[in-house]
CSV table of C-alpha atoms in Angstrom, one decimal:
chain,number,residue,atom,x,y,z
I,29,MET,CA,20.8,0.3,6.3
I,30,VAL,CA,18.1,2.4,6.8
I,31,HIS,CA,18.6,6.3,6.9
I,32,LEU,CA,15.9,8.1,9.0
I,33,THR,CA,16.5,11.9,10.2
I,34,ALA,CA,16.1,12.3,14.0
I,35,GLU,CA,12.4,13.4,13.3
I,36,GLU,CA,11.6,10.1,11.4
I,37,LYS,CA,13.0,7.9,14.0
I,38,SER,CA,10.9,10.0,16.7
I,39,LEU,CA,7.9,9.5,14.3
I,40,VAL,CA,8.5,5.8,14.0
I,41,SER,CA,9.0,4.9,17.6
I,42,GLY,CA,6.3,7.7,18.7
I,43,LEU,CA,3.7,5.6,16.6
I,44,TRP,CA,5.0,2.2,17.4
I,45,GLY,CA,4.9,2.7,20.9
I,46,LYS,CA,0.9,2.7,20.9
I,47,VAL,CA,0.6,0.0,18.4
I,48,ASN,CA,-1.0,-3.3,19.9
I,49,VAL,CA,1.8,-5.5,18.0
I,50,ASP,CA,-0.2,-8.8,18.5
I,51,GLU,CA,-3.6,-7.4,17.0
I,52,VAL,CA,-1.9,-5.3,14.1
I,53,GLY,CA,0.1,-8.5,13.1
I,54,GLY,CA,-2.7,-10.6,13.0
I,55,GLU,CA,-4.7,-7.7,10.9
I,56,ALA,CA,-1.9,-7.2,8.4
I,57,LEU,CA,-1.2,-10.9,7.5
I,58,GLY,CA,-4.9,-11.5,7.2
I,59,ARG,CA,-5.3,-8.4,4.8
I,60,LEU,CA,-2.2,-9.8,3.2
I,61,LEU,CA,-4.0,-13.0,2.4
I,62,ILE,CA,-7.3,-11.5,1.4
I,63,VAL,CA,-6.2,-8.5,-0.7
I,64,TYR,CA,-3.3,-10.6,-2.2
I,65,PRO,CA,-4.9,-14.2,-2.4
I,66,TRP,CA,-2.2,-15.6,-4.2
I,67,THR,CA,-0.1,-15.3,-0.9
I,68,GLN,CA,-2.2,-18.2,0.8
I,69,ARG,CA,0.1,-20.4,-1.1
I,70,PHE,CA,2.4,-20.5,1.8
I,71,PHE,CA,-0.5,-21.6,4.5
I,72,ASP,CA,-1.9,-24.5,3.2
I,73,SER,CA,-1.9,-25.9,6.7
I,74,PHE,CA,-3.8,-22.7,8.2
I,75,GLY,CA,-7.3,-24.2,7.4
I,76,ASP,CA,-10.0,-22.3,6.1
I,77,LEU,CA,-9.0,-19.0,4.1
I,78,SER,CA,-11.9,-19.1,1.8
I,79,THR,CA,-13.6,-15.8,3.0
I,80,PRO,CA,-12.4,-12.6,4.3
I,81,ASP,CA,-14.3,-13.2,7.6
I,82,ALA,CA,-12.7,-16.9,7.8
I,83,VAL,CA,-9.3,-15.2,7.5
I,84,MET,CA,-9.5,-12.6,9.9
I,85,SER,CA,-10.9,-14.8,12.6
I,86,ASN,CA,-8.6,-18.0,11.9
I,87,ALA,CA,-6.6,-18.5,14.9
I,88,LYS,CA,-3.5,-19.6,12.8
I,89,VAL,CA,-3.5,-16.2,11.0
I,90,LYS,CA,-3.6,-14.3,14.1
I,91,ALA,CA,-1.0,-16.6,15.7
I,92,HIS,CA,1.4,-16.1,12.8
I,93,GLY,CA,0.7,-12.4,12.4
I,94,LYS,CA,1.9,-11.9,15.9
I,95,LYS,CA,5.0,-13.9,15.4
I,96,VAL,CA,5.7,-11.8,12.4
I,97,LEU,CA,4.9,-8.6,13.8
I,98,ASN,CA,7.1,-9.1,16.9
I,99,SER,CA,10.2,-10.0,14.5
I,100,PHE,CA,9.4,-6.7,12.6
I,101,SER,CA,9.4,-4.9,16.1
I,102,ASP,CA,13.0,-6.3,16.6
I,103,GLY,CA,13.8,-4.7,13.6
I,104,LEU,CA,12.6,-1.4,14.6
I,105,LYS,CA,15.0,-1.6,17.5
I,106,ASN,CA,17.9,-2.1,15.3
I,107,LEU,CA,17.3,0.2,12.4
I,108,ASP,CA,21.4,0.6,12.0
I,109,ASN,CA,21.8,-3.2,11.3
I,110,LEU,CA,18.8,-4.7,9.9
I,111,LYS,CA,20.8,-7.1,7.5
I,112,GLY,CA,22.5,-8.5,10.6
I,113,THR,CA,19.3,-8.6,12.7
I,114,PHE,CA,17.3,-10.5,9.9
I,115,ALA,CA,20.1,-12.7,8.4
I,116,LYS,CA,19.0,-15.8,10.0
I,117,LEU,CA,15.3,-15.4,9.0
I,118,SER,CA,16.4,-14.5,5.6
I,119,GLU,CA,18.0,-17.9,5.1
I,120,LEU,CA,15.2,-19.2,6.5
I,121,HIS,CA,12.9,-17.6,4.2
I,122,CYS,CA,14.9,-18.5,1.2
I,123,ASP,CA,16.2,-22.2,2.0
I,124,LYS,CA,13.5,-23.6,4.1
I,125,LEU,CA,10.3,-21.5,3.2
I,126,HIS,CA,10.7,-20.6,-0.4
I,127,VAL,CA,9.0,-17.3,-0.3
I,128,ASP,CA,9.5,-15.0,-3.2
I,129,PRO,CA,10.9,-11.7,-1.6
I,130,GLU,CA,8.1,-9.8,-3.6
I,131,ASN,CA,6.0,-11.1,-1.0
I,132,PHE,CA,7.8,-8.9,2.2
I,133,LYS,CA,7.1,-5.8,-0.1
I,134,LEU,CA,3.5,-6.7,-0.2
I,135,LEU,CA,3.2,-7.3,3.6
I,136,GLY,CA,5.3,-4.3,3.9
I,137,ASN,CA,2.9,-2.1,2.3
I,138,VAL,CA,-0.2,-3.7,4.2
I,139,LEU,CA,1.1,-3.0,7.2
I,140,VAL,CA,1.2,0.8,6.3
I,141,CYS,CA,-2.4,0.7,5.1
I,142,VAL,CA,-3.1,-1.2,8.8
I,143,LEU,CA,-1.2,1.9,10.6
I,144,ALA,CA,-2.9,4.3,8.8
I,145,ARG,CA,-6.3,2.9,9.6
I,146,HIS,CA,-5.3,2.9,13.0
I,147,PHE,CA,-3.9,6.2,13.5
I,148,GLY,CA,-5.9,8.3,11.2
I,149,ARG,CA,-4.7,11.9,10.6
I,150,GLU,CA,-1.9,11.3,13.1
I,151,PHE,CA,-0.3,9.0,10.2
I,152,THR,CA,0.9,11.9,8.4
I,153,PRO,CA,2.6,12.0,5.2
I,154,LEU,CA,5.7,12.3,6.9
I,155,ALA,CA,4.8,9.4,9.3
I,156,GLN,CA,4.1,7.3,6.4
I,157,ALA,CA,7.3,8.3,4.4
I,158,ALA,CA,9.2,7.3,7.7
I,159,TYR,CA,7.4,3.9,7.8
I,160,GLN,CA,7.9,3.4,4.1
I,161,LYS,CA,11.6,3.5,4.7
I,162,VAL,CA,11.7,1.3,7.4
I,163,VAL,CA,9.1,-1.4,5.6
I,164,ALA,CA,11.6,-1.2,2.6
I,165,GLY,CA,14.4,-1.9,4.6
I,166,VAL,CA,13.2,-4.9,6.4
I,167,ALA,CA,11.9,-6.2,2.9
I,168,ASN,CA,15.5,-5.8,1.7
I,169,ALA,CA,16.9,-7.3,4.7
I,170,LEU,CA,15.1,-10.3,4.5
I,171,ALA,CA,15.7,-10.7,1.1
I,172,HIS,CA,19.5,-10.1,1.4
I,173,LYS,CA,20.7,-13.8,2.0
I,174,TYR,CA,18.5,-15.1,-0.8
I,175,HIS,CA,20.8,-17.2,-3.7
G,12,MET,CA,-8.0,-9.8,-13.0
G,13,VAL,CA,-12.0,-8.8,-13.1
G,14,LEU,CA,-13.9,-6.5,-11.0
G,15,SER,CA,-16.7,-8.8,-9.3
G,16,PRO,CA,-20.0,-7.4,-8.5
G,17,ALA,CA,-19.0,-7.3,-4.7
G,18,ASP,CA,-15.9,-5.3,-5.8
G,19,LYS,CA,-18.2,-3.0,-7.6
G,20,THR,CA,-20.7,-2.7,-4.8
G,21,ASN,CA,-17.8,-1.8,-2.5
G,22,ILE,CA,-16.1,0.6,-4.6
G,23,LYS,CA,-19.1,2.6,-5.2
G,24,SER,CA,-20.2,2.5,-1.7
G,25,THR,CA,-16.8,3.7,-0.8
G,26,TRP,CA,-17.1,6.5,-3.5
G,27,ASP,CA,-20.3,7.7,-1.7
G,28,LYS,CA,-18.9,7.8,1.4
G,29,ILE,CA,-16.2,10.1,0.2
G,30,GLY,CA,-18.6,12.5,-1.2
G,31,GLY,CA,-17.0,15.7,-1.7
G,32,HIS,CA,-13.9,14.8,-0.1
G,33,ALA,CA,-12.5,13.3,-3.4
G,34,GLY,CA,-10.5,16.1,-4.3
G,35,ASP,CA,-9.0,16.6,-1.0
G,36,TYR,CA,-7.9,13.1,-0.9
G,37,GLY,CA,-6.4,13.1,-4.2
G,38,GLY,CA,-4.3,16.0,-3.4
G,39,GLU,CA,-3.1,14.2,0.1
G,40,ALA,CA,-2.4,10.9,-1.8
G,41,LEU,CA,-0.1,13.1,-4.2
G,42,ASP,CA,1.4,14.5,-1.0
G,43,ARG,CA,1.9,11.3,0.4
G,44,THR,CA,3.4,9.9,-2.9
G,45,PHE,CA,5.9,12.8,-3.2
G,46,GLN,CA,6.9,12.2,0.3
G,47,SER,CA,7.4,8.6,0.6
G,48,PHE,CA,8.6,7.9,-3.0
G,49,PRO,CA,10.6,11.2,-3.9
G,50,THR,CA,11.3,9.7,-7.4
G,51,THR,CA,7.9,10.5,-8.5
G,52,LYS,CA,8.8,14.1,-8.0
G,53,THR,CA,10.8,13.9,-11.4
G,54,TYR,CA,7.4,14.0,-13.1
G,55,PHE,CA,6.6,17.5,-11.7
G,56,PRO,CA,9.8,19.4,-12.2
G,57,HIS,CA,7.6,22.6,-13.0
G,58,PHE,CA,5.2,22.3,-9.8
G,59,ASP,CA,5.8,23.6,-6.5
G,60,LEU,CA,5.5,20.5,-4.5
G,61,SER,CA,5.9,22.0,-1.0
G,62,PRO,CA,3.5,20.8,1.4
G,63,GLY,CA,-0.2,22.7,1.3
G,64,SER,CA,1.0,23.4,-2.7
G,65,ALA,CA,-2.1,25.0,-4.4
G,66,GLN,CA,-0.8,23.2,-7.6
G,67,VAL,CA,-0.8,19.6,-6.1
G,68,LYS,CA,-4.4,20.4,-4.6
G,69,ALA,CA,-5.4,21.3,-8.3
G,70,HIS,CA,-3.8,18.4,-9.8
G,71,GLY,CA,-5.3,16.0,-6.8
G,72,LYS,CA,-8.5,17.1,-7.6
G,73,LYS,CA,-7.9,16.4,-11.4
G,74,VAL,CA,-6.9,12.7,-10.6
G,75,ALA,CA,-9.8,12.3,-7.8
G,76,ASP,CA,-12.4,13.6,-10.8
G,77,ALA,CA,-10.8,11.1,-13.2
G,78,LEU,CA,-11.3,8.5,-10.5
G,79,THR,CA,-15.1,9.6,-10.1
G,80,THR,CA,-15.5,9.0,-13.7
G,81,ALA,CA,-14.0,5.4,-13.5
G,82,VAL,CA,-16.4,4.6,-10.6
G,83,ALA,CA,-19.3,5.6,-12.7
G,84,HIS,CA,-18.4,3.4,-15.6
G,85,LEU,CA,-16.6,0.2,-13.7
G,86,ASP,CA,-18.4,-1.8,-16.7
G,87,ASP,CA,-16.4,-0.2,-19.5
G,88,LEU,CA,-13.0,1.5,-17.8
G,89,PRO,CA,-11.1,1.4,-21.3
G,90,SER,CA,-13.8,3.6,-23.1
G,91,ALA,CA,-14.1,5.8,-20.0
G,92,LEU,CA,-10.7,6.5,-19.6
G,93,SER,CA,-9.7,6.3,-23.2
G,94,ALA,CA,-8.5,10.2,-23.5
G,95,LEU,CA,-6.3,9.7,-20.4
G,96,SER,CA,-5.1,6.5,-21.8
G,97,ASP,CA,-3.8,8.3,-24.9
G,98,LEU,CA,-2.4,11.1,-22.7
G,99,HIS,CA,-0.5,8.9,-20.5
G,100,ALA,CA,0.9,6.9,-23.4
G,101,TYR,CA,1.9,9.8,-26.0
G,102,LYS,CA,2.3,12.6,-23.8
G,103,LEU,CA,3.1,12.0,-20.0
G,104,ARG,CA,4.6,8.4,-20.4
G,105,VAL,CA,4.8,8.0,-16.6
G,106,ASP,CA,6.9,5.0,-16.1
G,107,PRO,CA,4.2,2.0,-15.2
G,108,VAL,CA,5.9,1.5,-11.7
G,109,ASN,CA,4.6,4.4,-10.3
G,110,PHE,CA,0.8,3.9,-10.6
G,111,LYS,CA,1.1,1.3,-8.0
G,112,LEU,CA,2.9,4.1,-5.7
G,113,LEU,CA,0.0,6.4,-6.3
G,114,SER,CA,-2.5,3.4,-5.7
G,115,HIS,CA,-0.7,2.6,-2.1
G,116,CYS,CA,-1.0,6.1,-1.1
G,117,LEU,CA,-4.4,6.5,-2.4
G,118,LEU,CA,-5.3,3.5,-0.1
G,119,VAL,CA,-3.3,4.9,2.8
G,120,THR,CA,-5.4,8.1,2.3
G,121,LEU,CA,-8.6,6.3,2.4
G,122,ALA,CA,-7.7,4.1,5.4
G,123,CYS,CA,-6.8,7.2,7.7
G,124,HIS,CA,-10.2,8.8,6.5
G,125,HIS,CA,-12.3,6.1,6.5
G,126,PRO,CA,-10.9,3.3,9.3
G,127,THR,CA,-14.4,1.8,9.5
G,128,GLU,CA,-15.3,1.5,6.1
G,129,PHE,CA,-11.6,0.3,5.1
G,130,THR,CA,-12.6,-3.5,5.9
G,131,PRO,CA,-10.2,-6.1,4.5
G,132,ALA,CA,-13.0,-6.9,1.7
G,133,VAL,CA,-13.2,-3.0,0.8
G,134,HIS,CA,-9.4,-2.7,0.9
G,135,ALA,CA,-9.1,-5.8,-1.9
G,136,SER,CA,-11.9,-4.4,-4.0
G,137,LEU,CA,-10.2,-0.8,-3.8
G,138,ASP,CA,-7.0,-2.4,-4.7
G,139,LYS,CA,-8.5,-4.3,-7.5
G,140,PHE,CA,-10.1,-0.9,-8.8
G,141,PHE,CA,-6.6,1.3,-8.6
G,142,THR,CA,-4.9,-1.7,-10.6
G,143,ALA,CA,-7.7,-1.9,-13.0
G,144,VAL,CA,-7.4,1.8,-13.7
G,145,SER,CA,-3.6,1.6,-13.8
G,146,THR,CA,-3.8,-1.0,-16.2
G,147,VAL,CA,-6.1,0.9,-18.7
G,148,LEU,CA,-3.8,4.0,-18.1
G,149,THR,CA,-0.8,2.0,-19.4
G,150,SER,CA,-2.5,-0.1,-22.2
G,151,LYS,CA,-1.5,1.9,-24.9
G,152,TYR,CA,2.2,2.4,-24.0
G,153,ARG,CA,3.5,-0.3,-26.6
């Protein structure tokens, strides 16, 4: 469960309302694959990931980034029950996808960098702190069903 | 993990762009670190950590100056940062996990102030740079 103050909740939803979720998803996933290239291990079927340009323009990366961020978006609507919200996805990532939960933390931090880039000064230390709580909560929820 | 020629170019050009703002960014990154990761405050019980604190600004400048030194000596970080490495190992003994937290907040600060410059390739190079500096600073821990 993520504990956000009223002010933090307001900062999170205020900024999220201005996010182009589809685009930000693609950018975040793309940057994950570039900054932490070992994460490419999960995406052998995605085609050319050999250069930053190739990754950022890759249609499969964009599509998958969109999927991931829409799911994250759902989480934002259920901050009081992230574990419940992500239970099925947690099982999927463990049993079928075999993704080390460390990757959720990496993606969460990349997402924070992307939001910082988009919002500039508006992404104040307080706003960042609120989002760090959210991404940590989502990462924990996604790791919760691992065994 | 090695800094490629392209990484070094990205790092230097970013630092050129930052210009005289490095000190401010250092302070902001510390602010962000204390607010997002409150456990990091345990290393500064003697500081006023309220927003805008003069002590935090001064310390941020110190951190930034060290990074500027590092940028000027990318080919030999261990030598350039040797004194700081001793300091962190024998006196400060900051748990290694905290270097990642500050590094992340440095990236966030740079992303906020230089969105165009902060391309994926530059983001990667800077992350590698901060990791390399962190490795040197913790290299004598044991």
